[in-house]
Short mmCIF file of C-alpha atoms in Angstrom, two decimals:
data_model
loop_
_atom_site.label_atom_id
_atom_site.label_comp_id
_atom_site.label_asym_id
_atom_site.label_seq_id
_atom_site.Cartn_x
_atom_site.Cartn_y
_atom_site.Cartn_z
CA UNK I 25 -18.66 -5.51 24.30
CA UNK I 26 -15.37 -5.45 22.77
CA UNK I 27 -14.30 -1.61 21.75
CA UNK I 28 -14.47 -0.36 18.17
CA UNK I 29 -10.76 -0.28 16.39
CA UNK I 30 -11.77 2.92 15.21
CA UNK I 31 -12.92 4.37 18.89
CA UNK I 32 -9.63 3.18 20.38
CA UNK I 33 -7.60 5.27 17.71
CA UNK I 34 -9.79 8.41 18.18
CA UNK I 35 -7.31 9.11 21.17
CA UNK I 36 -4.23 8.36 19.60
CA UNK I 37 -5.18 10.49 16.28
CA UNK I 38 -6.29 12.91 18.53
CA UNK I 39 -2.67 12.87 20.61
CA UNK I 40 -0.75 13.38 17.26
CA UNK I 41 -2.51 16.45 16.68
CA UNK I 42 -5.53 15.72 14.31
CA UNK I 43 -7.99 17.72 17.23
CA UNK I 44 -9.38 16.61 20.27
CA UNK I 45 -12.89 14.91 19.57
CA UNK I 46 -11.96 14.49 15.85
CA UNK I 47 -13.71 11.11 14.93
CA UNK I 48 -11.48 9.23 12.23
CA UNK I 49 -13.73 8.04 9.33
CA UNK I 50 -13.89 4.18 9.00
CA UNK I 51 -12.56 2.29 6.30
CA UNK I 52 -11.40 5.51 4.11
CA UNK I 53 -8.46 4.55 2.07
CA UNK I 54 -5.47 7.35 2.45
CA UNK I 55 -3.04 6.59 -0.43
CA UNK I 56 0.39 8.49 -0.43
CA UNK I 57 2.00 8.15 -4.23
CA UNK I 58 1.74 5.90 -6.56
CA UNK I 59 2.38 2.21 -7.18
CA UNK I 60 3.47 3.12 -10.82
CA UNK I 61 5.79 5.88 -9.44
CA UNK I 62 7.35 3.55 -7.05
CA UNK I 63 7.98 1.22 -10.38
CA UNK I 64 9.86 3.79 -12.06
CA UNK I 65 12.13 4.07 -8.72
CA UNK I 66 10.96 7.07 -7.33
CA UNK I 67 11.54 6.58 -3.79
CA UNK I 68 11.89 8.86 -1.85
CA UNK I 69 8.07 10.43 -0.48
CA UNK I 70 7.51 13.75 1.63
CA UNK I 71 4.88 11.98 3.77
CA UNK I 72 6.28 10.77 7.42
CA UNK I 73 4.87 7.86 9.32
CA UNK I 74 3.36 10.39 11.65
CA UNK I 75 1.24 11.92 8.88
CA UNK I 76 0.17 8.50 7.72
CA UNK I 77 -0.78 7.44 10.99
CA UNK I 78 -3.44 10.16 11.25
CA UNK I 79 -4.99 8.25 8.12
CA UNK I 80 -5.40 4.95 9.54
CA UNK I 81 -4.43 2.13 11.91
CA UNK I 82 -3.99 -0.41 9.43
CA UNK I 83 -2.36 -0.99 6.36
CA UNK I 84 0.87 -1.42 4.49
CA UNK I 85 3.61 0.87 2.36
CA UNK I 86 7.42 0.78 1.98
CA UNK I 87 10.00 3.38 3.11
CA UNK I 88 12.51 5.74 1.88
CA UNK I 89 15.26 4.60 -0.55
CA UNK I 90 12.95 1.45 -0.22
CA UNK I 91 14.31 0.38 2.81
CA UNK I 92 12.48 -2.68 3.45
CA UNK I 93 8.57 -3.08 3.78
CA UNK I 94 6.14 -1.49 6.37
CA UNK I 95 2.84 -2.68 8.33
CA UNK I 96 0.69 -1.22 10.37
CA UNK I 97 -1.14 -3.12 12.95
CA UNK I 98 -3.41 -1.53 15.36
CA UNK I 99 -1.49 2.06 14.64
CA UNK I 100 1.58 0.79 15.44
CA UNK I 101 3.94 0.72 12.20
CA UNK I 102 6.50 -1.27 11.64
CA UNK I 103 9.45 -2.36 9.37
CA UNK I 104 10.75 -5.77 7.80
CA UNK I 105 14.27 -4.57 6.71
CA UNK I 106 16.31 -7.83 4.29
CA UNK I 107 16.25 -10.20 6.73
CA UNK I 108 12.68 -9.94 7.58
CA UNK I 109 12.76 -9.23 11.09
CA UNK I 110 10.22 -6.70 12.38
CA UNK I 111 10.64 -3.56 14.17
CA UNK I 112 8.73 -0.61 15.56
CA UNK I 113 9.97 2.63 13.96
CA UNK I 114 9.64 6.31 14.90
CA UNK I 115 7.10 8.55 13.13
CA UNK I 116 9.59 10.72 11.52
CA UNK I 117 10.69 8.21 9.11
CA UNK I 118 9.32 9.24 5.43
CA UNK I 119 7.48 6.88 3.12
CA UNK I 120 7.00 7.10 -0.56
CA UNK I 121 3.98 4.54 -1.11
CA UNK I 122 1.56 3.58 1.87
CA UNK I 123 -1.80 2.61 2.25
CA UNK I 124 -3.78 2.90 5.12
CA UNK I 125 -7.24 2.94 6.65
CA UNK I 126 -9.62 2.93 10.14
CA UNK I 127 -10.03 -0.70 9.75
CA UNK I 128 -13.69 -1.67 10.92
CA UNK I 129 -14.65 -5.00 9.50
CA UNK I 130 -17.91 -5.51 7.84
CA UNK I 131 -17.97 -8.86 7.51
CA UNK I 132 -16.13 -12.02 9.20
CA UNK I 133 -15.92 -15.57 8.07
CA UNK I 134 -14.17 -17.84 10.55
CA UNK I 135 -12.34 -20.81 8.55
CA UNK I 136 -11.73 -24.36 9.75
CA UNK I 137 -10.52 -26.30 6.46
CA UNK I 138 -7.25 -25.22 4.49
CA UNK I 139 -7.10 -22.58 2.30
CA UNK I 140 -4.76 -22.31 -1.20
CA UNK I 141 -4.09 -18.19 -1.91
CA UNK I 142 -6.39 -18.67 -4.74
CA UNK I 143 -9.49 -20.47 -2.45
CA UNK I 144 -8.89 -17.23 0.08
CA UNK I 145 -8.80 -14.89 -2.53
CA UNK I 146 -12.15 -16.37 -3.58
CA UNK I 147 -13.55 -16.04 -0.27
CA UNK I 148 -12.40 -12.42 0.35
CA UNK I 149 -14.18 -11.70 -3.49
CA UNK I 150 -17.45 -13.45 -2.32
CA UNK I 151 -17.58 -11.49 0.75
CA UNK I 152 -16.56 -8.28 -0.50
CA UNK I 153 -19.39 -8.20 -3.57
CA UNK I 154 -18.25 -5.65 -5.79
CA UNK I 155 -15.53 -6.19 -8.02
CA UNK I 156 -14.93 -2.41 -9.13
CA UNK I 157 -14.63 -1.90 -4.86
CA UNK I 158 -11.71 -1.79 -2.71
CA UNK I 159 -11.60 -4.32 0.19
CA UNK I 160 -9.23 -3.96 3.41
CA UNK I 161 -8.59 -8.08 4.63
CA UNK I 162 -7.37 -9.18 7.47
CA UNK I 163 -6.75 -13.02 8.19
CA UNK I 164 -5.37 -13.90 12.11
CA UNK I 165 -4.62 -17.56 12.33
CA UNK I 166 -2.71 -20.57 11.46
CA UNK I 167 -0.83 -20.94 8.23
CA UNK I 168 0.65 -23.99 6.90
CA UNK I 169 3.14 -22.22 4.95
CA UNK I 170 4.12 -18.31 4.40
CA UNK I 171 6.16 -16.98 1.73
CA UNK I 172 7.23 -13.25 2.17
CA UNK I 173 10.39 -11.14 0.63
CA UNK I 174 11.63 -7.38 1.62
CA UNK I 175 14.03 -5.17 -0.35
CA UNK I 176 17.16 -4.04 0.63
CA UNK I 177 17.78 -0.29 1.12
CA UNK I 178 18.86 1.74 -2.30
CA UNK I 179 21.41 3.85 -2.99
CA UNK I 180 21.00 6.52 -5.59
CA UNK I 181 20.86 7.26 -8.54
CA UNK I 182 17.99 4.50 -8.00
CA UNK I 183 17.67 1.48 -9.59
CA UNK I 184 14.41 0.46 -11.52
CA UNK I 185 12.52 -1.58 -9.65
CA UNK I 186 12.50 -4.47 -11.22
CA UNK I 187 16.03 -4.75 -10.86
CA UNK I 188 15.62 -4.24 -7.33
CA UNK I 189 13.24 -7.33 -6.91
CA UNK I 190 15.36 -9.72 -8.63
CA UNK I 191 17.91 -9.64 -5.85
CA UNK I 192 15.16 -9.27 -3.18
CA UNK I 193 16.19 -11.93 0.17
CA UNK I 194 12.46 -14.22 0.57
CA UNK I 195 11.81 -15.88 3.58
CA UNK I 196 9.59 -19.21 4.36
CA UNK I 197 8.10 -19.77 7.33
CA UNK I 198 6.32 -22.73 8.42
CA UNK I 199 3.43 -23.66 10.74
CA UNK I 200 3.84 -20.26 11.95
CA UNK I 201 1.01 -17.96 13.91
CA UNK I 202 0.23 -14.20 12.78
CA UNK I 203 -2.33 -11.88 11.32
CA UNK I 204 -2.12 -11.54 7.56
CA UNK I 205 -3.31 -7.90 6.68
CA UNK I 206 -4.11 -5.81 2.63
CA UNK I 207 -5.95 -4.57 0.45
CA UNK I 208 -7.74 -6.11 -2.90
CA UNK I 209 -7.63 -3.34 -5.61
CA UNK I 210 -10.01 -3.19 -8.27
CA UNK I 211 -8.28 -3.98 -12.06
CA UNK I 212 -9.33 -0.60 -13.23
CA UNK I 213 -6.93 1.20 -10.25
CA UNK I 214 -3.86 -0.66 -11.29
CA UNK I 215 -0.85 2.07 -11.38
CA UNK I 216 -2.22 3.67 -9.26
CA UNK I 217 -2.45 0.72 -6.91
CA UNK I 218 -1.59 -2.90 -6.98
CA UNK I 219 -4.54 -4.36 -8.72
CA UNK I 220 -5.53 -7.45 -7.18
CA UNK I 221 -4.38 -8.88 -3.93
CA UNK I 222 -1.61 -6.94 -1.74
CA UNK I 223 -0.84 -8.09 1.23
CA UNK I 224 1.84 -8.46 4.14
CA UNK I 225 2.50 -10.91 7.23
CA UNK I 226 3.43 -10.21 10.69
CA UNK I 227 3.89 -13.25 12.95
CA UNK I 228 2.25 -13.50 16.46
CA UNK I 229 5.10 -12.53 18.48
CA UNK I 230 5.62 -9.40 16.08
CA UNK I 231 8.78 -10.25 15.10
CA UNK I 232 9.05 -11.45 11.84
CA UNK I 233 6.89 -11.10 8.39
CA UNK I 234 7.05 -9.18 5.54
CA UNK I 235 5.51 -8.97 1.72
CA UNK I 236 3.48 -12.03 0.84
CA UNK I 237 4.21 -13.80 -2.27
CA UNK I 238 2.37 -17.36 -1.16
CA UNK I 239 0.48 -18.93 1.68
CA UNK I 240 -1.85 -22.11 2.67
CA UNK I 241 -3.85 -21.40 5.29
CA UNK I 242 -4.88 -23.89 8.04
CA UNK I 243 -7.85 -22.24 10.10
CA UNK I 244 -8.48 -18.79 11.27
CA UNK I 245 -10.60 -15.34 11.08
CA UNK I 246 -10.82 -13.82 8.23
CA UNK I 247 -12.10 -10.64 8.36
CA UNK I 248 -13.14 -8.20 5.14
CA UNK I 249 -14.50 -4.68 4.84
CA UNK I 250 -15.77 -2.62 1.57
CA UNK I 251 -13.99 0.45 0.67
CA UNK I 252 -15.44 2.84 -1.51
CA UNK I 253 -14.26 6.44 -0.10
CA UNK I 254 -10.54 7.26 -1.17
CA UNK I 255 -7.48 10.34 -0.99
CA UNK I 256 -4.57 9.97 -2.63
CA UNK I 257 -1.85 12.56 -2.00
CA UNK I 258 0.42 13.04 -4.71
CA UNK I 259 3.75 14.12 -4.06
CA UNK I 260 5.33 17.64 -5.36
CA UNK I 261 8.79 16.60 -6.08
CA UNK I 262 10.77 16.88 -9.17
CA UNK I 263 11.10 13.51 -8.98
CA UNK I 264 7.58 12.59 -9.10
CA UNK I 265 7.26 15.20 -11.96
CA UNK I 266 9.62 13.11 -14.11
CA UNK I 267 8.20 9.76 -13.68
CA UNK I 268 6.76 7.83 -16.77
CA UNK I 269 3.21 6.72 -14.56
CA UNK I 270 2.32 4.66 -17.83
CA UNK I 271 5.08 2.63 -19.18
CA UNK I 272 4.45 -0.46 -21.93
CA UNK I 273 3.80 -3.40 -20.13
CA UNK I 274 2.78 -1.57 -16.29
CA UNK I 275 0.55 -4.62 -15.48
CA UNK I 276 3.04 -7.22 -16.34
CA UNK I 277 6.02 -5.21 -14.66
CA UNK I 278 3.99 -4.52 -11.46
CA UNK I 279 2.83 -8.25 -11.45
CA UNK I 280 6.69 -9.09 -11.15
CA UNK I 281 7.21 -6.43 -8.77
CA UNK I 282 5.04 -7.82 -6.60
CA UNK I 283 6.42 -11.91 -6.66
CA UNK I 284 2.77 -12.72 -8.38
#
């Protein structure tokens, strides 16, 4: 029988210090920040990869000054800088938004006809139920087509984010292997997540990927699990305390924040 995700990262959680025979909890979303803080540019968190990796094995975020975007896979984090190429990255880097979890999946669905991002996102929404629940997706397979972007690293005094995105470098790949991993946010959570579908790419060789803006899929697993147990730690900082968390227009902005 193949191990649990969750019993193979009770030794590493253990190794950076969370207590020997400390069992993670499964499919617990750990939330550092804000998606509405990160909006109104603050980007610079308190939380290191280290700290986030005791939360979860799975998952995705950004990095400070918002250099370039961040996925975990099977605890192992790391970062699409401009040009999308992926790299591992130590643990004391710091984060300002991530979102992770003990991925178990509840449910899987293996698919064998294409897939549009809105036929998936159907899928995932069938198999997760419950609308006002989060669900953690992951999707390993083929893909037709894959359309991701990063952001280049800021300099301060930070720019809004929009701003940011519109010079963001995207990246198509096609007929390309990898695992496709996220999170579907209720509506309701929106500022304080992404609502909807977030989600970011890492090819099969683990070398390229980043935040997903459009696919097709050709066949794969898809995998789904409900999440209804949640922390989010809010940062301390004086810039944090000075963020407008609900501008005019937040869904609208965040929708173009996120290429949807």
């Amino acid at each position: 029988m193949k191990n649990s995700p969750v019993a193979d990262m009770d030794v590493r959680s253990s190794a950076l210090g969370n207590g020997v025979g400390k069992k993670p909890v499964a499919n617990r979303l750990y939330q550092t920040s804000t998606m509405a803080a990160l909006l109104d540019a603050v980007y610079d968190g308190e939380t290191t990869l280290d700290e986030v990796l005791h939360h979860g094995n799975f998952g995705l975020g950004t990095f400070n000054a918002l250099d370039g975007e961040m996925i975990v896979t099977d605890g192992v984090a790391r970062q699409f800088r401009a040009e999308g190429q992926a790299a591992e990255v130590p643990g004391s880097l710091k984060t300002p938004f991530a979102c992770v979890t003990y991925f178990e999946p509840e449910k899987t669905l293996n698919i064998d006809t294409p897939q549009t991002k809105e036929t998936f996102e159907a899928l995932v929404d069938q198999l997760v139920g419950n609308p006002n629940l989060f669900g953690a997706v992951r999707f390993t397979g083929q893909f037709e087509r894959v359309d991701t972007r990063t952001v280049f690293c800021q300099c301060k005094p930070y720019p809004h984010m929009l701003d940011v995105v519109k010079k963001q470098p995207t990246l198509t790949m096609e007929s390309v292997t990898g695992t496709m991993i996220g999170f579907r946010t209720p509506v309701y959570m929106q500022g304080v997540n992404v609502a909807g579908y977030h989600l970011h790419f890492l090819t099969e060789d683990q070398k390229r990927g980043g935040h997903v803006t459009e696919y097709r899929l050709v066949r794969g697993q898809l995998e789904v699990a409900v999440i209804s147990d949640l922390e989010i730690q809010l940062p301390r900082t004086e810039q944090f305390a000075k963020a407008n968390l609900n501008p005019e227009h937040l869904s609208e902005a965040i929708r173009i924040a996120e290429g949807g």
